[in-house]
Coordinates of C-alpha atoms and ligand atoms in Angstrom, one line a residue:
M1362 CA 104.8 21.0 78.8
I1363 CA 103.1 24.2 80.0
Q1364 CA 99.4 24.2 79.1
D1365 CA 97.3 27.4 79.2
A1366 CA 93.6 27.7 78.7
S1367 CA 93.9 28.3 75.0
T1368 CA 96.0 25.1 74.4
P1369 CA 93.6 22.1 74.1
V1370 CA 94.9 19.0 75.8
S1371 CA 95.9 16.0 73.7
A1372 CA 94.3 12.6 74.3
S1373 CA 96.7 10.2 76.1
T1374 CA 98.5 7.4 74.4
E1375 CA 96.4 4.9 76.4
Q1376 CA 93.1 6.5 75.3
V1377 CA 94.1 6.3 71.6
V1378 CA 95.4 2.8 71.9
A1379 CA 92.1 1.6 73.5
E1380 CA 90.2 3.3 70.6
L1381 CA 92.3 1.6 68.0
L1382 CA 91.9 -1.8 69.5
K1383 CA 88.1 -1.3 69.6
R1384 CA 87.6 -0.5 66.0
P1385 CA 87.3 -3.1 63.2
A1386 CA 88.3 -1.0 60.2
F1387 CA 90.3 2.1 59.4
V1388 CA 90.9 4.7 56.7
M1389 CA 94.2 6.4 57.0
V1390 CA 93.9 10.0 55.6
S1391 CA 96.8 12.0 54.3
H1392 CA 96.8 15.7 53.3
V1393 CA 96.8 17.1 49.7
K1394 CA 100.2 17.6 48.1
P1395 CA 101.4 14.7 50.4
D1396 CA 104.9 14.7 51.9
G1397 CA 106.8 11.9 53.6
D1398 CA 105.3 12.6 57.0
T1399 CA 101.6 12.5 56.3
L1400 CA 101.9 9.5 54.0
G1401 CA 104.6 7.6 56.0
A1402 CA 102.7 8.1 59.3
G1403 CA 99.5 6.7 57.8
L1404 CA 101.3 3.8 56.2
A1405 CA 103.1 2.9 59.3
L1406 CA 100.0 2.9 61.4
G1407 CA 98.0 1.1 58.7
L1408 CA 100.7 -1.6 58.3
A1409 CA 100.7 -2.1 62.1
L1410 CA 96.9 -2.3 62.4
K1411 CA 96.8 -4.9 59.6
K1412 CA 99.2 -7.1 61.8
L1413 CA 96.4 -6.9 64.4
G1414 CA 94.0 -8.3 61.9
K1415 CA 92.2 -5.0 61.2
R1416 CA 90.9 -3.9 57.9
V1417 CA 92.8 -0.9 56.6
H1418 CA 92.4 1.5 53.6
Y1419 CA 94.3 4.6 52.7
F1420 CA 92.6 7.8 51.4
Q1421 CA 94.7 10.4 49.7
Q1422 CA 93.3 12.8 47.1
D1423 CA 96.5 13.3 45.2
P1424 CA 98.6 10.5 43.7
V1425 CA 101.6 9.2 45.6
P1426 CA 104.6 11.4 44.6
R1427 CA 107.2 9.6 42.6
N1428 CA 109.8 9.9 45.4
L1429 CA 107.6 8.3 48.0
R1430 CA 106.6 5.2 46.1
F1431 CA 109.3 3.2 47.8
M1432 CA 107.3 2.8 51.0
A1433 CA 105.2 -0.4 51.6
D1434 CA 101.5 -0.3 50.8
T1435 CA 101.7 2.8 48.6
R1436 CA 100.0 0.8 45.9
Y1437 CA 96.8 0.7 48.0
V1438 CA 96.7 4.5 48.4
S1439 CA 93.7 5.9 46.5
R1440 CA 91.1 8.7 46.4
D1441 CA 88.3 6.1 46.2
V1442 CA 86.8 4.7 49.4
P1443 CA 85.1 1.3 49.4
A1444 CA 81.3 1.3 49.6
D1445 CA 81.1 -1.4 52.2
L1446 CA 83.0 0.2 55.1
P1447 CA 81.5 -0.7 58.5
A1448 CA 79.6 2.2 60.2
D1449 CA 82.2 2.3 63.0
T1450 CA 85.2 2.7 60.7
L1451 CA 87.7 5.0 62.3
W1452 CA 89.1 7.7 60.0
V1453 CA 92.6 8.6 61.0
F1454 CA 93.8 12.0 59.8
G1455 CA 97.6 12.4 60.0
D1456 CA 99.7 15.5 59.8
M1457 CA 97.0 18.1 59.2
S1458 CA 95.4 20.9 61.3
S1459 CA 91.9 20.6 59.8
T1460 CA 89.9 18.1 57.7
S1461 CA 90.0 20.6 54.8
R1462 CA 93.6 19.8 54.2
A1463 CA 92.5 16.3 53.0
G1464 CA 90.9 17.9 50.0
E1465 CA 87.4 18.2 48.5
F1466 CA 87.1 14.5 47.6
L1467 CA 86.9 13.5 51.2
P1468 CA 83.5 12.1 52.0
K1469 CA 81.5 13.6 54.9
I1470 CA 82.6 11.9 58.2
D1471 CA 80.9 11.9 61.6
R1472 CA 83.2 13.5 64.2
K1473 CA 82.8 10.5 66.4
N1474 CA 84.6 8.4 63.8
I1475 CA 87.6 10.8 63.6
L1476 CA 91.0 10.4 65.1
D1477 CA 93.3 13.4 64.6
I1478 CA 97.1 12.6 64.9
D1479 CA 99.3 15.6 64.4
H1480 CA 102.2 17.8 65.5
H1481 CA 101.1 21.2 64.0
L1482 CA 100.8 24.2 66.3
G1483 CA 97.4 25.4 65.1
N1484 CA 95.7 22.0 65.0
E1485 CA 91.9 22.5 65.3
H1486 CA 91.3 19.4 67.4
F1487 CA 88.6 18.3 64.9
G1488 CA 88.4 14.7 66.0
E1489 CA 86.6 12.8 68.7
L1490 CA 90.1 12.0 69.9
N1491 CA 92.9 14.3 69.2
Y1492 CA 96.5 13.0 69.6
V1493 CA 98.3 16.3 69.0
L1494 CA 101.8 16.4 70.3
T1495 CA 103.3 19.8 69.1
H1496 CA 106.7 19.1 70.6
E1497 CA 107.1 16.0 68.3
C1498 CA 109.3 16.5 65.1
S1499 CA 106.9 14.5 62.9
T1500 CA 103.5 12.9 62.9
G1501 CA 105.4 9.7 62.4
T1502 CA 107.0 9.9 65.9
C1503 CA 103.5 10.4 67.4
V1504 CA 102.5 7.1 65.6
M1505 CA 105.6 5.5 67.0
H1506 CA 104.4 6.1 70.5
L1507 CA 101.0 4.5 69.6
L1508 CA 102.7 1.5 68.1
R1509 CA 104.6 0.9 71.3
G1510 CA 101.3 1.3 73.2
L1511 CA 99.7 -1.3 70.9
G1512 CA 102.6 -3.6 71.4
V1513 CA 102.9 -4.3 67.6
E1514 CA 106.3 -5.4 66.3
I1515 CA 107.9 -2.6 64.3
D1516 CA 109.1 -4.5 61.2
A1517 CA 111.5 -3.2 58.6
D1518 CA 108.7 -1.9 56.4
I1519 CA 107.1 0.0 59.2
A1520 CA 110.5 1.3 60.4
T1521 CA 111.2 2.6 56.9
C1522 CA 107.9 4.5 56.9
L1523 CA 108.6 6.0 60.3
L1524 CA 112.2 7.0 59.5
T1525 CA 110.8 8.6 56.3
T1526 CA 108.5 10.8 58.4
I1527 CA 111.4 11.9 60.6
M1528 CA 113.9 12.5 57.8
T1529 CA 111.2 14.5 55.8
D1530 CA 110.2 16.8 58.7
T1531 CA 113.7 17.3 60.0
G1532 CA 115.1 18.0 56.5
G1533 CA 117.4 15.0 56.7
F1534 CA 118.3 15.8 60.4
M1535 CA 119.2 19.4 59.6
H1536 CA 116.3 21.4 61.1
S1537 CA 116.2 22.6 64.7
N1538 CA 113.6 20.0 65.6
T1539 CA 116.4 17.4 65.4
T1540 CA 116.7 16.8 69.1
P1541 CA 118.9 14.0 70.8
D1542 CA 115.6 12.0 71.2
V1543 CA 114.9 12.2 67.5
L1544 CA 118.4 10.8 66.8
T1545 CA 117.9 8.1 69.3
L1546 CA 114.5 7.1 67.8
S1547 CA 116.1 7.2 64.4
A1548 CA 118.9 4.9 65.5
E1549 CA 116.3 2.5 66.9
L1550 CA 114.5 2.5 63.6
M1551 CA 117.7 1.7 61.7
R1552 CA 118.3 -1.2 64.1
L1553 CA 114.8 -2.4 63.3
G1554 CA 115.7 -2.5 59.6
A1555 CA 114.7 1.0 58.3
N1556 CA 116.3 1.5 55.0
K1557 CA 118.0 4.9 55.5
E1558 CA 120.0 4.6 52.2
E1559 CA 116.8 4.2 50.2
I1560 CA 115.1 7.2 52.0
T1561 CA 118.2 9.4 51.4
Q1562 CA 118.3 8.4 47.7
E1563 CA 114.6 8.8 47.0
I1564 CA 114.0 12.0 49.0
F1565 CA 117.2 13.9 49.0
A1566 CA 119.7 12.6 46.5
N1567 CA 117.9 11.8 43.3
K1568 CA 116.9 15.0 41.5
R1569 CA 115.1 15.3 38.2
L1570 CA 116.8 17.5 35.7
A1571 CA 113.5 19.2 35.2
A1572 CA 113.4 20.1 38.9
L1573 CA 116.8 21.7 38.8
K1574 CA 116.0 23.7 35.7
L1575 CA 112.9 25.0 37.4
L1576 CA 114.9 25.9 40.5
G1577 CA 117.2 27.9 38.1
R1578 CA 114.2 29.8 36.7
A1579 CA 112.8 30.5 40.2
L1580 CA 116.2 31.8 41.3
D1581 CA 116.4 34.0 38.2
E1582 CA 113.0 35.5 39.1
S1583 CA 113.7 36.0 42.8
K1584 CA 113.5 39.4 44.5
V1585 CA 115.3 40.3 47.7
E1586 CA 113.7 42.9 50.0
Y1587 CA 113.7 44.1 53.6
D1588 CA 117.4 44.9 53.5
G1589 CA 118.3 41.4 52.4
R1590 CA 116.1 39.6 55.0
Y1591 CA 113.3 38.5 52.7
I1592 CA 113.4 36.7 49.4
W1593 CA 110.5 35.6 47.3
S1594 CA 109.9 34.1 43.9
Y1595 CA 107.3 32.3 41.9
V1596 CA 106.7 29.4 39.5
D1597 CA 103.8 29.4 37.1
D1598 CA 102.4 27.2 34.3
A1599 CA 104.6 28.7 31.6
M1600 CA 107.8 27.9 33.7
L1601 CA 106.6 24.3 34.3
T1602 CA 106.0 23.8 30.6
A1603 CA 109.4 25.4 29.6
C1604 CA 111.3 23.1 32.0
K1605 CA 109.1 20.0 31.3
A1606 CA 108.5 20.0 35.1
D1607 CA 105.4 19.4 37.2
G1608 CA 104.1 20.4 40.6
E1609 CA 106.2 17.8 42.4
D1610 CA 109.4 19.5 41.0
T1611 CA 108.6 22.6 43.0
E1612 CA 108.9 21.1 46.5
E1613 CA 112.5 22.0 47.3
I1614 CA 112.7 25.5 45.7
V1615 CA 111.6 27.4 48.8
N1616 CA 114.3 25.7 50.9
H1617 CA 117.0 26.8 48.5
L1618 CA 115.6 30.4 48.7
R1619 CA 115.8 30.2 52.5
S1620 CA 119.4 29.1 52.3
V1621 CA 120.6 32.4 50.8
E1622 CA 122.9 34.1 53.2
G1623 CA 121.3 36.7 55.5
I1624 CA 117.7 35.6 54.6
E1625 CA 115.2 35.4 57.5
V1626 CA 112.1 34.5 55.5
A1627 CA 111.6 33.0 52.0
A1628 CA 108.4 32.7 50.1
L1629 CA 107.6 30.8 47.0
F1630 CA 104.3 31.5 45.1
K1631 CA 103.2 28.4 43.1
H1632 CA 100.8 29.7 40.6
F1633 CA 99.5 26.8 38.5
D1634 CA 96.4 24.6 38.1
G1635 CA 94.3 27.8 38.6
E1636 CA 95.4 28.6 42.2
I1637 CA 98.3 30.0 44.2
R1638 CA 99.9 27.9 46.9
V1639 CA 102.4 29.8 49.0
S1640 CA 105.2 28.1 50.9
L1641 CA 106.9 30.1 53.6
R1642 CA 110.2 29.3 55.4
S1643 CA 111.8 31.1 58.3
S1644 CA 115.3 30.9 59.6
G1645 CA 114.0 31.1 63.2
R1646 CA 113.2 34.8 64.1
V1647 CA 109.9 35.3 62.3
N1648 CA 107.0 33.0 63.0
V1649 CA 105.7 32.1 59.5
Q1650 CA 103.0 29.9 61.0
A1651 CA 101.4 33.0 62.5
A1652 CA 101.9 34.9 59.2
A1653 CA 100.2 32.0 57.2
A1654 CA 97.4 31.8 59.7
R1655 CA 96.6 35.5 59.0
L1656 CA 95.7 34.4 55.5
G1657 CA 93.9 31.2 56.3
G1658 CA 96.9 28.9 56.2
G1659 CA 99.0 27.1 58.8
G1660 CA 102.0 25.0 59.5
H1661 CA 104.9 25.4 61.9
F1662 CA 107.0 28.3 63.2
R1663 CA 109.7 27.8 60.6
A1664 CA 107.7 26.2 57.7
S1665 CA 104.1 27.1 56.7
G1666 CA 101.9 27.4 53.8
L1667 CA 98.6 28.8 52.5
T1668 CA 96.4 28.9 49.5
F1669 CA 95.5 32.3 48.0
V1670 CA 92.6 33.0 45.7
G1671 CA 93.3 36.0 43.3
P1672 CA 96.0 37.4 41.1
L1673 CA 99.7 36.8 41.9
Q1674 CA 100.5 40.4 42.6
D1675 CA 97.7 40.5 45.3
A1676 CA 99.2 37.4 46.9
V1677 CA 102.6 38.9 47.0
V1678 CA 101.2 42.0 48.7
A1679 CA 99.1 40.1 51.1
V1680 CA 102.0 37.8 52.2
D1681 CA 104.3 40.9 52.5
R1682 CA 101.8 42.5 54.9
A1683 CA 101.3 39.3 56.9
L1684 CA 105.1 38.9 57.3
A1685 CA 105.5 42.6 58.2
A1686 CA 102.8 42.2 60.9
E1687 CA 104.8 39.3 62.3
G1688 CA 107.9 41.5 62.6
L1689 CA 109.8 40.8 59.4
Ligands
AMP3068 P1 104.8 23.3 52.3 O1 105.3 24.7 52.1 O2 103.7 23.0 51.3 O3 105.9 22.3 52.3 O4 104.1 23.3 53.7 C1 104.8 23.7 54.8 C2 103.9 23.5 56.1 O5 102.8 24.3 56.0 C3 103.4 22.1 56.3 O6 103.5 21.8 57.6 C4 102.0 22.2 55.8 O7 101.2 21.3 56.5 C5 101.6 23.6 56.1 N1 100.7 24.1 55.0 C6 101.0 24.2 53.7 N2 99.9 24.7 53.0 C7 98.9 24.9 53.9 C8 97.6 25.4 53.8 N3 97.0 25.7 52.7 N4 96.9 25.4 55.0 C9 97.4 25.1 56.2 N5 98.7 24.6 56.3 C10 99.4 24.5 55.2
MN3069 MN1 102.9 17.5 56.0
MN3070 MN1 104.6 16.9 59.6

């Protein structure tokens, strides 16, 4: 990979493996509004470290989403951290560009006790060690390299977590990050016992009626602009109540908006619980990571997000301007 001065260099697999072997205890940290990548990557590494006799906890501010509960160890995921952690506990942040994405319940942690494992473009390299591989399709595949370095056996539970990370971040092998290597790794994980059927069912096939009704409402409210290249819509508290839906039922809506013929960028404004979270998706021409970064958010070229403070109409205007600045 070509590195320029502005691209910080990732730690090597050997460096990270040595650090993992040195530490007695770990807290795996996943991001707010967790997805299959942040959670699956943390669980996979946690399960593997336990096999090496290490003490492992999982910190996540939000509850485990219904459709991710099939993964091993999810019952131990909590926003509470034990009081008796050793001073040299390593906090492993997975799938986030900055510690702020872990939420406000995260205790203050010394940088020397932070390992940052991620594949986001704008990762802030906030750890003592930063294992940031932006060419990887998921944080889970970064973890897979570490497991190989550690020499831990990847059992069926770990393989299922890792395949979940890949299937989540490739949209079930549909996004452009689905390279031949990704398919090879996935085949290996299936041979190791990864339960692809269960992942497909839980993440892609089973839909709650409430989620589909909410999708219908969001489609009804959608607006198409920029000569058919941009579509945006919103969901708010009233729509959630009317559909008996909750925040988890909003996850897929933006991808449906993006799938509309001719659309280059889709935006969904999620206005509930007193804040606006914006999800952006691109079909490949416009860099929505750069657009989100203009408003304090982040993500990937084709999938990004941000949190906006203020009224919905201001958010709509701000996002419009950021997208225009990125060439929409
Ligand atoms: P989402 O639309 O929530 O599925 O998020 C898409 C991508 O954008 C993911 O890679 C997220 O990590 C990233 N992202 C979402 N919200 C934020 C935010 N507030 N700040 C930084 N990155 C975000
Ligand atoms: Mn994520
Ligand atoms: Mn990811």
